[in-house]
PDB file of C-alpha atoms in Angstrom:
ATOM      1  CA  MET Z   1    -190.476  91.334 -64.697  1.00 45.00           C
ATOM      2  CA  LYS Z   2    -187.861  90.008 -67.136  1.00 45.00           C
ATOM      3  CA  ARG Z   3    -185.551  93.141 -66.233  1.00 48.00           C
ATOM      4  CA  ILE Z   4    -186.173  92.473 -62.602  1.00 42.00           C
ATOM      5  CA  ILE Z   5    -185.049  88.813 -62.938  1.00 45.00           C
ATOM      6  CA  LEU Z   6    -182.137  89.445 -64.808  1.00 47.00           C
ATOM      7  CA  SER Z   7    -181.121  92.502 -62.454  1.00 45.00           C
ATOM      8  CA  LEU Z   8    -181.134  90.059 -59.347  1.00 41.00           C
ATOM      9  CA  SER Z   9    -179.478  87.465 -61.155  1.00 48.00           C
ATOM     10  CA  LEU Z  10    -176.570  89.688 -62.054  1.00 48.00           C
ATOM     11  CA  LEU Z  11    -176.385  91.096 -58.540  1.00 44.00           C
ATOM     12  CA  ALA Z  12    -176.525  87.492 -57.132  1.00 46.00           C
ATOM     13  CA  LEU Z  13    -173.382  86.660 -59.206  1.00 49.00           C
ATOM     14  CA  VAL Z  14    -171.602  89.952 -58.424  1.00 44.00           C
ATOM     15  CA  LEU Z  15    -171.909  89.340 -54.773  1.00 44.00           C
ATOM     16  CA  GLY Z  16    -171.249  85.514 -54.976  1.00 48.00           C
ATOM     17  CA  GLY Z  17    -167.960  86.275 -56.664  1.00 47.00           C
ATOM     18  CA  HIS Z  18    -167.291  88.938 -53.904  1.00 47.00           C
ATOM     19  CA  ALA Z  19    -168.105  86.399 -51.266  1.00 49.00           C
ATOM     20  CA  GLN Z  20    -165.428  83.757 -52.840  1.00 56.00           C
ATOM     21  CA  GLU Z  21    -162.464  86.221 -52.131  1.00 67.00           C
ATOM     22  CA  ARG Z  22    -160.641  85.525 -48.828  1.00 69.00           C
ATOM     23  CA  LYS Z  23    -160.358  88.416 -46.480  1.00 73.00           C
ATOM     24  CA  VAL Z  24    -158.638  88.970 -43.149  1.00 70.00           C
ATOM     25  CA  GLN Z  25    -160.705  87.069 -40.313  1.00 83.00           C
ATOM     26  CA  ASN Z  26    -161.544  89.038 -37.463  1.00 84.00           C
ATOM     27  CA  ARG Z  27    -161.369  87.099 -33.880  1.00 81.00           C
ATOM     28  CA  PRO Z  28    -160.005  84.015 -35.624  1.00 82.00           C
ATOM     29  CA  TYR Z  29    -159.908  81.876 -32.615  1.00 85.00           C
ATOM     30  CA  THR Z  30    -163.097  82.799 -30.922  1.00 85.00           C
ATOM     31  CA  ASP Z  31    -164.715  79.477 -31.860  1.00 86.00           C
ATOM     32  CA  LEU Z  32    -162.145  77.530 -30.236  1.00 87.00           C
ATOM     33  CA  ARG Z  33    -163.532  78.445 -26.761  1.00 90.00           C
ATOM     34  CA  GLU Z  34    -164.996  75.581 -24.932  1.00 94.00           C
ATOM     35  CA  PHE Z  35    -167.642  77.820 -23.318  1.00 95.00           C
ATOM     36  CA  HIS Z  36    -168.710  81.392 -23.534  1.00 92.00           C
ATOM     37  CA  PHE Z  37    -171.346  83.848 -22.388  1.00 94.00           C
ATOM     38  CA  GLY Z  38    -173.200  86.628 -24.212  1.00 95.00           C
ATOM     39  CA  VAL Z  39    -176.321  88.845 -24.005  1.00 97.00           C
ATOM     40  CA  LEU Z  40    -179.472  89.059 -26.506  1.00 97.00           C
ATOM     41  CA  VAL Z  41    -182.193  91.521 -27.163  1.00 97.00           C
ATOM     42  CA  GLY Z  42    -184.684  91.305 -30.083  1.00 97.00           C
ATOM     43  CA  THR Z  43    -188.277  91.661 -30.977  1.00 96.00           C
ATOM     44  CA  HIS Z  44    -191.122  88.918 -31.301  1.00 96.00           C
ATOM     45  CA  LEU Z  45    -194.565  88.445 -32.677  1.00 95.00           C
ATOM     46  CA  GLN Z  46    -197.112  86.315 -30.716  1.00 94.00           C
ATOM     47  CA  ASP Z  47    -199.867  84.514 -32.038  1.00 92.00           C
ATOM     48  CA  LEU Z  48    -202.594  82.258 -30.217  1.00 91.00           C
ATOM     49  CA  GLU Z  49    -204.242  79.517 -32.389  1.00 91.00           C
ATOM     50  CA  LEU Z  50    -207.631  79.204 -30.957  1.00 91.00           C
ATOM     51  CA  ASN Z  51    -210.073  76.131 -31.282  1.00 92.00           C
ATOM     52  CA  ASN Z  52    -213.576  77.407 -30.978  1.00 89.00           C
ATOM     53  CA  VAL Z  53    -216.471  74.981 -29.856  1.00 86.00           C
ATOM     54  CA  GLY Z  54    -219.156  76.481 -32.058  1.00 83.00           C
ATOM     55  CA  PRO Z  55    -222.993  76.701 -30.733  1.00 83.00           C
ATOM     56  CA  GLN Z  56    -223.234  76.013 -26.956  1.00 82.00           C
ATOM     57  CA  MET Z  57    -225.708  76.080 -24.384  1.00 80.00           C
ATOM     58  CA  ILE Z  58    -225.637  79.079 -21.754  1.00 78.00           C
ATOM     59  CA  ASP Z  59    -227.813  79.513 -18.558  1.00 72.00           C
ATOM     60  CA  LEU Z  60    -227.668  83.210 -18.322  1.00 66.00           C
ATOM     61  CA  GLU Z  61    -229.409  83.049 -14.847  1.00 65.00           C
ATOM     62  CA  ASP Z  62    -232.246  85.514 -15.873  1.00 61.00           C
ATOM     63  CA  GLY Z  63    -235.001  83.009 -15.476  1.00 57.00           C
ATOM     64  CA  ASN Z  64    -234.994  82.219 -19.287  1.00 63.00           C
ATOM     65  CA  GLY Z  65    -233.319  78.933 -18.622  1.00 66.00           C
ATOM     66  CA  LEU Z  66    -230.760  77.415 -21.261  1.00 77.00           C
ATOM     67  CA  VAL Z  67    -230.211  79.347 -24.451  1.00 79.00           C
ATOM     68  CA  GLU Z  68    -227.968  78.485 -27.443  1.00 79.00           C
ATOM     69  CA  LYS Z  69    -225.066  81.075 -28.497  1.00 83.00           C
ATOM     70  CA  THR Z  70    -222.701  80.826 -31.111  1.00 85.00           C
ATOM     71  CA  ILE Z  71    -219.318  82.763 -30.311  1.00 88.00           C
ATOM     72  CA  SER Z  72    -216.178  82.741 -32.148  1.00 87.00           C
ATOM     73  CA  ALA Z  73    -212.695  83.879 -30.830  1.00 89.00           C
ATOM     74  CA  ASP Z  74    -209.721  85.012 -32.890  1.00 91.00           C
ATOM     75  CA  GLN Z  75    -206.441  86.940 -32.505  1.00 90.00           C
ATOM     76  CA  ASP Z  76    -207.015  89.514 -35.300  1.00 87.00           C
ATOM     77  CA  ARG Z  77    -203.824  91.782 -34.598  1.00 85.00           C
ATOM     78  CA  TRP Z  78    -199.984  91.084 -34.304  1.00 86.00           C
ATOM     79  CA  ASP Z  79    -198.402  93.494 -31.968  1.00 87.00           C
ATOM     80  CA  ALA Z  80    -194.724  93.510 -31.750  1.00 91.00           C
ATOM     81  CA  GLY Z  81    -193.018  92.662 -28.281  1.00 94.00           C
ATOM     82  CA  PHE Z  82    -189.439  92.700 -27.041  1.00 95.00           C
ATOM     83  CA  THR Z  83    -186.958  90.113 -25.842  1.00 97.00           C
ATOM     84  CA  VAL Z  84    -184.003  90.345 -23.284  1.00 97.00           C
ATOM     85  CA  GLY Z  85    -181.779  87.654 -21.605  1.00 97.00           C
ATOM     86  CA  VAL Z  86    -178.465  86.135 -21.615  1.00 97.00           C
ATOM     87  CA  LEU Z  87    -176.948  83.066 -22.799  1.00 96.00           C
ATOM     88  CA  GLY Z  88    -174.232  80.374 -22.409  1.00 96.00           C
ATOM     89  CA  GLU Z  89    -172.897  78.346 -25.233  1.00 96.00           C
ATOM     90  CA  LEU Z  90    -171.032  75.014 -25.028  1.00 96.00           C
ATOM     91  CA  ARG Z  91    -168.813  73.928 -28.096  1.00 95.00           C
ATOM     92  CA  LEU Z  92    -169.282  70.192 -28.719  1.00 95.00           C
ATOM     93  CA  ASN Z  93    -166.967  70.065 -31.999  1.00 94.00           C
ATOM     94  CA  SER Z  94    -166.357  72.142 -34.906  1.00 90.00           C
ATOM     95  CA  THR Z  95    -170.010  71.877 -36.085  1.00 93.00           C
ATOM     96  CA  PHE Z  96    -172.179  71.527 -33.160  1.00 96.00           C
ATOM     97  CA  GLN Z  97    -172.796  73.778 -30.324  1.00 96.00           C
ATOM     98  CA  PHE Z  98    -175.231  73.565 -27.246  1.00 97.00           C
ATOM     99  CA  ARG Z  99    -176.861  76.888 -25.976  1.00 97.00           C
ATOM    100  CA  ILE Z 100    -178.774  77.707 -22.937  1.00 97.00           C
ATOM    101  CA  ALA Z 101    -180.399  81.166 -23.047  1.00 97.00           C
ATOM    102  CA  PRO Z 102    -182.648  82.311 -19.983  1.00 97.00           C
ATOM    103  CA  ALA Z 103    -184.853  85.391 -21.433  1.00 97.00           C
ATOM    104  CA  MET Z 104    -187.865  87.190 -20.890  1.00 96.00           C
ATOM    105  CA  TYR Z 105    -190.442  87.972 -23.440  1.00 96.00           C
ATOM    106  CA  PHE Z 106    -192.966  90.737 -23.054  1.00 96.00           C
ATOM    107  CA  GLY Z 107    -195.833  91.047 -25.469  1.00 93.00           C
ATOM    108  CA  THR Z 108    -199.539  91.437 -26.346  1.00 91.00           C
ATOM    109  CA  ARG Z 109    -202.342  89.279 -28.048  1.00 91.00           C
ATOM    110  CA  HIS Z 110    -205.294  90.992 -28.969  1.00 91.00           C
ATOM    111  CA  LEU Z 111    -208.291  88.885 -28.908  1.00 92.00           C
ATOM    112  CA  THR Z 112    -211.777  89.502 -30.416  1.00 91.00           C
ATOM    113  CA  PHE Z 113    -214.840  87.678 -29.613  1.00 92.00           C
ATOM    114  CA  ARG Z 114    -217.721  87.817 -32.234  1.00 90.00           C
ATOM    115  CA  ASN Z 115    -221.247  86.958 -30.887  1.00 88.00           C
ATOM    116  CA  HIS Z 116    -223.113  85.470 -33.795  1.00 87.00           C
ATOM    117  CA  THR Z 117    -226.197  84.860 -32.065  1.00 83.00           C
ATOM    118  CA  ASP Z 118    -226.678  88.483 -30.395  1.00 83.00           C
ATOM    119  CA  LEU Z 119    -226.583  90.861 -33.470  1.00 83.00           C
ATOM    120  CA  THR Z 120    -226.321  94.709 -33.747  1.00 82.00           C
ATOM    121  CA  ALA Z 121    -229.007  96.842 -35.645  1.00 82.00           C
ATOM    122  CA  GLN Z 122    -226.889  96.588 -38.694  1.00 84.00           C
ATOM    123  CA  GLY Z 123    -227.131  92.537 -38.478  1.00 80.00           C
ATOM    124  CA  GLU Z 124    -223.453  92.416 -37.443  1.00 85.00           C
ATOM    125  CA  PRO Z 125    -222.363  90.281 -34.664  1.00 88.00           C
ATOM    126  CA  THR Z 126    -221.634  91.988 -31.351  1.00 87.00           C
ATOM    127  CA  GLU Z 127    -217.944  91.951 -30.377  1.00 86.00           C
ATOM    128  CA  GLN Z 128    -215.812  91.883 -27.108  1.00 88.00           C
ATOM    129  CA  VAL Z 129    -212.117  92.392 -27.116  1.00 90.00           C
ATOM    130  CA  GLN Z 130    -209.246  91.406 -24.700  1.00 90.00           C
ATOM    131  CA  GLU Z 131    -205.777  92.887 -24.645  1.00 90.00           C
ATOM    132  CA  MET Z 132    -203.631  89.731 -23.382  1.00 89.00           C
ATOM    133  CA  LYS Z 133    -200.753  91.241 -22.032  1.00 90.00           C
ATOM    134  CA  THR Z 134    -197.918  88.501 -21.389  1.00 90.00           C
ATOM    135  CA  ALA Z 135    -194.472  88.325 -19.805  1.00 94.00           C
ATOM    136  CA  TYR Z 136    -192.888  84.840 -20.116  1.00 95.00           C
ATOM    137  CA  ILE Z 137    -189.620  83.786 -18.280  1.00 96.00           C
ATOM    138  CA  SER Z 138    -188.097  81.125 -20.521  1.00 96.00           C
ATOM    139  CA  CYS Z 139    -184.840  79.023 -20.688  1.00 96.00           C
ATOM    140  CA  ALA Z 140    -184.307  77.995 -24.345  1.00 97.00           C
ATOM    141  CA  LEU Z 141    -182.160  74.689 -24.793  1.00 97.00           C
ATOM    142  CA  ASP Z 142    -180.874  74.865 -28.431  1.00 97.00           C
ATOM    143  CA  LEU Z 143    -178.706  72.570 -30.550  1.00 97.00           C
ATOM    144  CA  ILE Z 144    -176.828  74.692 -33.122  1.00 97.00           C
ATOM    145  CA  ALA Z 145    -175.578  73.146 -36.665  1.00 97.00           C
ATOM    146  CA  ALA Z 146    -173.106  75.580 -38.339  1.00 96.00           C
ATOM    147  CA  ALA Z 147    -171.463  75.284 -41.460  1.00 94.00           C
ATOM    148  CA  PRO Z 148    -167.803  75.862 -41.873  1.00 93.00           C
ATOM    149  CA  ARG Z 149    -166.709  79.405 -41.303  1.00 91.00           C
ATOM    150  CA  PHE Z 150    -165.820  81.698 -44.327  1.00 90.00           C
ATOM    151  CA  ASN Z 151    -164.090  85.056 -43.834  1.00 89.00           C
ATOM    152  CA  ASN Z 152    -165.998  86.819 -41.469  1.00 92.00           C
ATOM    153  CA  HIS Z 153    -169.469  85.060 -41.721  1.00 91.00           C
ATOM    154  CA  ARG Z 154    -170.749  81.574 -40.528  1.00 95.00           C
ATOM    155  CA  PRO Z 155    -174.486  80.436 -41.310  1.00 96.00           C
ATOM    156  CA  TYR Z 156    -176.147  77.938 -39.179  1.00 97.00           C
ATOM    157  CA  VAL Z 157    -179.441  76.098 -38.383  1.00 97.00           C
ATOM    158  CA  MET Z 158    -180.830  75.410 -34.906  1.00 97.00           C
ATOM    159  CA  LEU Z 159    -183.537  73.269 -33.070  1.00 97.00           C
ATOM    160  CA  GLY Z 160    -184.548  73.208 -29.529  1.00 97.00           C
ATOM    161  CA  VAL Z 161    -187.117  73.268 -26.945  1.00 97.00           C
ATOM    162  CA  ASN Z 162    -188.008  76.269 -24.823  1.00 97.00           C
ATOM    163  CA  PRO Z 163    -189.996  75.761 -21.397  1.00 96.00           C
ATOM    164  CA  MET Z 164    -191.625  78.950 -20.402  1.00 96.00           C
ATOM    165  CA  LEU Z 165    -193.216  80.381 -17.263  1.00 95.00           C
ATOM    166  CA  ASN Z 166    -196.371  82.779 -17.727  1.00 93.00           C
ATOM    167  CA  LEU Z 167    -196.270  85.648 -15.127  1.00 91.00           C
ATOM    168  CA  SER Z 168    -199.423  87.359 -16.669  1.00 86.00           C
ATOM    169  CA  GLY Z 169    -203.070  86.708 -16.644  1.00 80.00           C
ATOM    170  CA  LYS Z 170    -206.205  88.134 -14.651  1.00 79.00           C
ATOM    171  CA  ASP Z 171    -209.299  86.257 -13.174  1.00 78.00           C
ATOM    172  CA  ASN Z 172    -211.530  88.709 -15.061  1.00 83.00           C
ATOM    173  CA  ASP Z 173    -210.083  87.918 -18.456  1.00 87.00           C
ATOM    174  CA  TYR Z 174    -212.349  86.292 -20.982  1.00 89.00           C
ATOM    175  CA  ILE Z 175    -209.268  83.725 -21.506  1.00 89.00           C
ATOM    176  CA  LYS Z 176    -206.473  83.050 -19.392  1.00 89.00           C
ATOM    177  CA  LEU Z 177    -203.399  80.889 -20.073  1.00 91.00           C
ATOM    178  CA  LYS Z 178    -201.741  78.251 -18.076  1.00 91.00           C
ATOM    179  CA  ARG Z 179    -198.475  79.179 -15.870  1.00 92.00           C
ATOM    180  CA  SER Z 180    -196.332  76.920 -17.611  1.00 93.00           C
ATOM    181  CA  ASP Z 181    -195.908  76.047 -21.446  1.00 93.00           C
ATOM    182  CA  VAL Z 182    -193.119  74.268 -23.505  1.00 96.00           C
ATOM    183  CA  PHE Z 183    -192.326  75.314 -26.939  1.00 97.00           C
ATOM    184  CA  LEU Z 184    -190.587  73.999 -29.763  1.00 97.00           C
ATOM    185  CA  GLU Z 185    -188.373  75.950 -31.764  1.00 97.00           C
ATOM    186  CA  VAL Z 186    -186.565  75.872 -35.174  1.00 97.00           C
ATOM    187  CA  GLY Z 187    -184.481  78.591 -36.933  1.00 97.00           C
ATOM    188  CA  LEU Z 188    -181.622  79.782 -38.742  1.00 96.00           C
ATOM    189  CA  GLY Z 189    -178.990  82.623 -38.384  1.00 96.00           C
ATOM    190  CA  CYS Z 190    -175.507  83.720 -39.145  1.00 96.00           C
ATOM    191  CA  ASP Z 191    -172.593  84.629 -37.234  1.00 95.00           C
ATOM    192  CA  PHE Z 192    -170.962  87.969 -38.223  1.00 96.00           C
ATOM    193  CA  TYR Z 193    -167.342  88.217 -36.506  1.00 94.00           C
ATOM    194  CA  LEU Z 194    -166.693  91.693 -35.865  1.00 92.00           C
ATOM    195  CA  PRO Z 195    -163.405  93.460 -34.760  1.00 90.00           C
ATOM    196  CA  TYR Z 196    -164.625  93.343 -30.927  1.00 90.00           C
ATOM    197  CA  PHE Z 197    -167.388  90.991 -30.699  1.00 90.00           C
ATOM    198  CA  LYS Z 198    -169.437  88.377 -32.704  1.00 93.00           C
ATOM    199  CA  LEU Z 199    -172.839  89.436 -33.735  1.00 95.00           C
ATOM    200  CA  ARG Z 200    -175.553  86.577 -34.466  1.00 96.00           C
ATOM    201  CA  PRO Z 201    -178.850  87.537 -35.837  1.00 97.00           C
ATOM    202  CA  GLU Z 202    -181.158  84.848 -35.622  1.00 97.00           C
ATOM    203  CA  LEU Z 203    -184.812  84.115 -37.019  1.00 97.00           C
ATOM    204  CA  LYS Z 204    -186.813  81.400 -35.368  1.00 97.00           C
ATOM    205  CA  PHE Z 205    -190.374  79.915 -35.013  1.00 97.00           C
ATOM    206  CA  MET Z 206    -191.825  78.679 -31.888  1.00 96.00           C
ATOM    207  CA  TYR Z 207    -194.618  76.267 -31.393  1.00 95.00           C
ATOM    208  CA  SER Z 208    -196.432  75.301 -27.974  1.00 94.00           C
ATOM    209  CA  LEU Z 209    -196.283  71.421 -27.496  1.00 94.00           C
ATOM    210  CA  THR Z 210    -199.155  71.679 -25.035  1.00 91.00           C
ATOM    211  CA  ASN Z 211    -202.812  73.150 -24.759  1.00 93.00           C
ATOM    212  CA  SER Z 212    -201.922  76.350 -22.952  1.00 91.00           C
ATOM    213  CA  LEU Z 213    -205.591  77.096 -22.078  1.00 91.00           C
ATOM    214  CA  ASP Z 214    -206.223  77.440 -18.230  1.00 90.00           C
ATOM    215  CA  LYS Z 215    -209.453  75.171 -18.475  1.00 86.00           C
ATOM    216  CA  ASN Z 216    -210.013  75.979 -14.630  1.00 87.00           C
ATOM    217  CA  HIS Z 217    -210.478  79.719 -15.428  1.00 85.00           C
ATOM    218  CA  ALA Z 218    -214.285  79.511 -15.853  1.00 82.00           C
ATOM    219  CA  LYS Z 219    -214.788  78.513 -12.184  1.00 83.00           C
ATOM    220  CA  ASN Z 220    -213.182  81.566 -10.832  1.00 80.00           C
ATOM    221  CA  LEU Z 221    -215.385  84.185 -12.899  1.00 81.00           C
ATOM    222  CA  ARG Z 222    -217.578  86.332 -10.734  1.00 79.00           C
ATOM    223  CA  ASP Z 223    -219.481  87.478 -13.821  1.00 79.00           C
ATOM    224  CA  LYS Z 224    -221.247  84.608 -15.122  1.00 77.00           C
ATOM    225  CA  ASN Z 225    -222.252  86.557 -18.484  1.00 80.00           C
ATOM    226  CA  MET Z 226    -218.845  86.208 -19.409  1.00 83.00           C
ATOM    227  CA  LEU Z 227    -218.856  82.166 -19.485  1.00 83.00           C
ATOM    228  CA  MET Z 228    -220.073  82.289 -22.965  1.00 86.00           C
ATOM    229  CA  TYR Z 229    -217.018  83.893 -24.154  1.00 86.00           C
ATOM    230  CA  THR Z 230    -214.501  81.849 -21.865  1.00 86.00           C
ATOM    231  CA  ASN Z 231    -216.323  78.413 -22.857  1.00 87.00           C
ATOM    232  CA  SER Z 232    -216.231  79.332 -26.417  1.00 87.00           C
ATOM    233  CA  VAL Z 233    -212.802  78.021 -26.679  1.00 91.00           C
ATOM    234  CA  ASN Z 234    -211.450  74.525 -25.632  1.00 91.00           C
ATOM    235  CA  GLU Z 235    -207.945  74.633 -26.746  1.00 92.00           C
ATOM    236  CA  THR Z 236    -205.261  77.299 -27.509  1.00 92.00           C
ATOM    237  CA  ARG Z 237    -201.664  76.848 -28.984  1.00 93.00           C
ATOM    238  CA  ALA Z 238    -199.321  79.714 -28.636  1.00 93.00           C
ATOM    239  CA  LYS Z 239    -196.953  80.568 -31.300  1.00 93.00           C
ATOM    240  CA  MET Z 240    -194.047  83.102 -31.893  1.00 95.00           C
ATOM    241  CA  ILE Z 241    -191.917  84.448 -34.667  1.00 96.00           C
ATOM    242  CA  ALA Z 242    -188.865  85.911 -33.118  1.00 97.00           C
ATOM    243  CA  LEU Z 243    -185.852  87.911 -34.441  1.00 97.00           C
ATOM    244  CA  THR Z 244    -182.995  87.863 -31.824  1.00 97.00           C
ATOM    245  CA  PHE Z 245    -179.583  89.560 -31.873  1.00 97.00           C
ATOM    246  CA  TYR Z 246    -177.080  87.705 -30.048  1.00 97.00           C
ATOM    247  CA  PHE Z 247    -173.765  89.632 -28.738  1.00 96.00           C
ATOM    248  CA  GLU Z 248    -170.824  87.262 -27.973  1.00 90.00           C
TER     249      GLU Z 248
END
């Protein structure tokens, strides 16, 4: 372990020494533009924070009256989605920029519902699953604070809000999300000035500011046996981790 730490320290010192050397700057005037456009592509992971209600009384309409059921719901798998869009960026001063980035997010959430009342022969909870495919139209509004440029790179941090329109959801799903949501997003990235364009990799974290669960969905279910799963959750918060590449 000591050898690994020593090797990493020496590598950091060597890289730091090279970073201090002045080099020829690519596209030296690109940050002086008042406004410019670009495109973006990337990948992301979608998560859903579910608040389970615990034991609930259910009328199965089989003549036995109300029965108690305990069901838990969880997203137990992350599947990578992809993002595509465009951007427009306004230069406020030498440090701050304001970015508008309309984009589309395509992804999937894998939900598992565990019925702790009705057990299998092995004594395990019975399970139901839902593949929640999502397609969002978004328009991120971000404020970027960038460090001074050195050679051909410039790190930055960003903070913004991202209203989204959900285009997916079916009436026969166990859980359905609202059509609209608003995300708070925070992240960091770095501008790399290449000979013909500027590349900007960015990692950001997104968290829903509202309860994204469609509480009216239960009224539209035709199969009343699904109600115990639909009513097992009373609040959801959508989350995302996005790695995006901007080409400007």
